[in-house]
Amino acid sequence: MSVLSPNRDGRHASARARARTAAGGARPGAPRAGRPSAWWGLPALLFFSLFAVLPMGLVIYLSLTDWGGLGSPQFIGFENWTRLAGDPVMHQAILLTLLLTAGSWAMQTPIAMLLGVWAAGRQRNRAVLSAIFFVPLLLSSAAIAIIWRALLDPNFGPLAQIGPMIGVPGLDILSSESGAFLVILFVSGWQFIPLHTLLYQGGARQIPESLYQAAEIDGAGRYRSFWHITLPQLRNTITTSSVLMIVGSLTYFDTVLIITGGGPGHATTIVPYLMYEAGFENYEYGYASAVACVLVAVATLASLLMVRFTGFGSMRSTREGM
Amino acid sequence: MIPHRAGAAGAFALLLFATTACGGSGGSGGSGGDGELTVMMYQDSLAVVQKDAAKRFNEDHDAKAVINEVPADGYEDKLRTVMGSGQSPDVFFNWGGGSIEPYVEQEMLLPLGATLQENPEMEEAFIPSILEAGKVNDTQYGIPLRGTQPVMLFYNEQVFEDAGAEPPESWDDLLDLIDTFKDEGVTPFALGGATPWTEQMWMQYLVDRKGGHSVFQRIQNGDPEGWRDPAVLDAAETVQDLVERGAFGDNFASVSYDEGAASALLSEGKAAMHLMGSWEYSTHLADAEEFAKGDLGYTTFPALPDGEGNPQAVVGNPTNFFSVTDDGETEAEVDFLKQTYSEAYVQDMVENGEVPTTTNSEEMIEKHAPNPDFATFQYEMVRDAPTFQLSWDQALPRSVAQPMVTEIEKLFNEQVTPEEFVDNVAALQ
């Protein structure tokens, strides 16, 4: 993750500096040899400032105002923030978002890992089945949500036929609070497990065959090989996949909008949906900005914690000493 | 580390992009002044009437009217963006009430009181209860431009015949019918609870029938204590009574109106009745033509026992309105508004299946309407209505409307008690 590029040519920096002096003479204040000058970072920095830092600053400012998109924002101090602190819908939304994030991780990780490790093997039909598992990843989120909405329709969807067959006539999942939430959890899993399967497949393919051969000689079965070789070797993949999953769940939105619209009541109103509702349904940009700030804080906190506790920042090769 | 932060921040950059676009100088309106009169119009199959009107207007006026059709989905968002950007259109389509209140507050709109005084024929041209709905804080800001869309009770005649039942004329009839159809295995009322603005229609009628037009008027005029009127609590209790009686079946909370599920329940005979806006006729005509022409019945919402409201009162969307943005030069705009009650315009509307809101249109409807019976029923219902309550979510400011609809949804789902409902909506501001 370092910005410093290694000395690819293997020469010592001083030797290179001498070479350059000989070629044309160093300008005063010229960058130290071996590293690209700070100017190289400028395009990225500009882009990041313009599209991330500046908007974030503006959102913080807007969160202190009352603005409906017309006229100029009225400064109202911390009114939005006190309202946010006392808003039961916001409290519930934070709880639901955390539940969704934790639930998604707990559901998707084991399934994706097992599928990925399986798909990394050389079994018969593996390629065909992997291709089929991969399909949800190719569909757009909106299409997936519309399909599931139709499948779960209690009167005209397959549910209306399947219900009586399994002895539950009037089977209707979306109208109960917990049912609607589980549907969101399930559909997000259905959509994203293929991506994580792909990550784990790649990770599992990287594990040297010799480790398994050595284990086999020592008498390890398939189960023990998985626990003692595959799992530790996938350490970095697990971290990558988890980071993607958690940040993705925190900003999950489109499926909720299409399948439940945050309902029934507020049963699936997660923080990003609440932000959308406040900003683009109710035209309360000030309040929506305050919600957005909370989301930034939660997402930043989550990624900081992950980096700290997974050792993502100091990620080491899993093949040291091999 | 940087990549995650950038990811999260990127999402907010997007949000901000959208918000700053509203305050910036972007937009697509294009104000007049160079002899061009821009008209922002909701895009659908009926907009042809306004396009024809612009053609007629351009023939004998120096100013040229240009109809700018904006897709229906997100119309209000786009309107707000151009209005906030200083690129506002000269004339624009709206729903009256809360949909234009923010612009009135910013003093962007031309009050039309003086115009009506100078042109008495304009005031006389429209049904009074409809024109009234074009007012904000007792000042006229909108002139009716479309047909009327009252909410009425649709029913499936075949299902009624099979059950040997008659459409309800009183509240007791309605309660009896719930049991009749439950015994038949038919859902008494189709209801799209996943799109809770359809549940709102029930509350609108129940409150209006119970306590009269003034109850919601008080709320609409900005007094949230108006929700504490006993009629509101009574209506909320009636809703839960209906839900418990099984009036809407078991799964209405996941039935969506937008996807046509609620309408299909009625046309396929799985439900007996459906409380819906008059556009429902066209919906059925498009999706189930045979049913629309043969078995689709319609009637008015019955009176409540001890109800103080007038049983002829109507709720729904009185019509849509044209409002004029006040940029100092509004003569041409006012001239353009006069198109909306010309004979050619009204005939054009009737031929396209709309029910006009102009007075003395009976003959026109009989002669030119594609379905004279339905059009006449609707016209008379609106003409004879003492009041026409604009849909609550259009009448109230947006910051209150959406949370209110969600509270109604919770009331129907029995996620709150009627008392909690009243407390929750009264707390909205």
Coordinates of C-alpha atoms in Angstrom, one line a residue, chain B residues 25 29 141 236 261 326 338 405 409:
Chain B
S25 CA -27.1 28.1 -12.2
G29 CA -36.1 26.4 -18.1
Y141 CA -52.3 31.1 -7.7
A236 CA -58.5 6.2 12.6
A261 CA -51.5 -5.5 -8.5
D326 CA -43.7 36.5 -11.6
K338 CA -57.3 32.2 -21.2
V405 CA -48.5 9.1 4.6
E409 CA -49.5 3.2 6.6

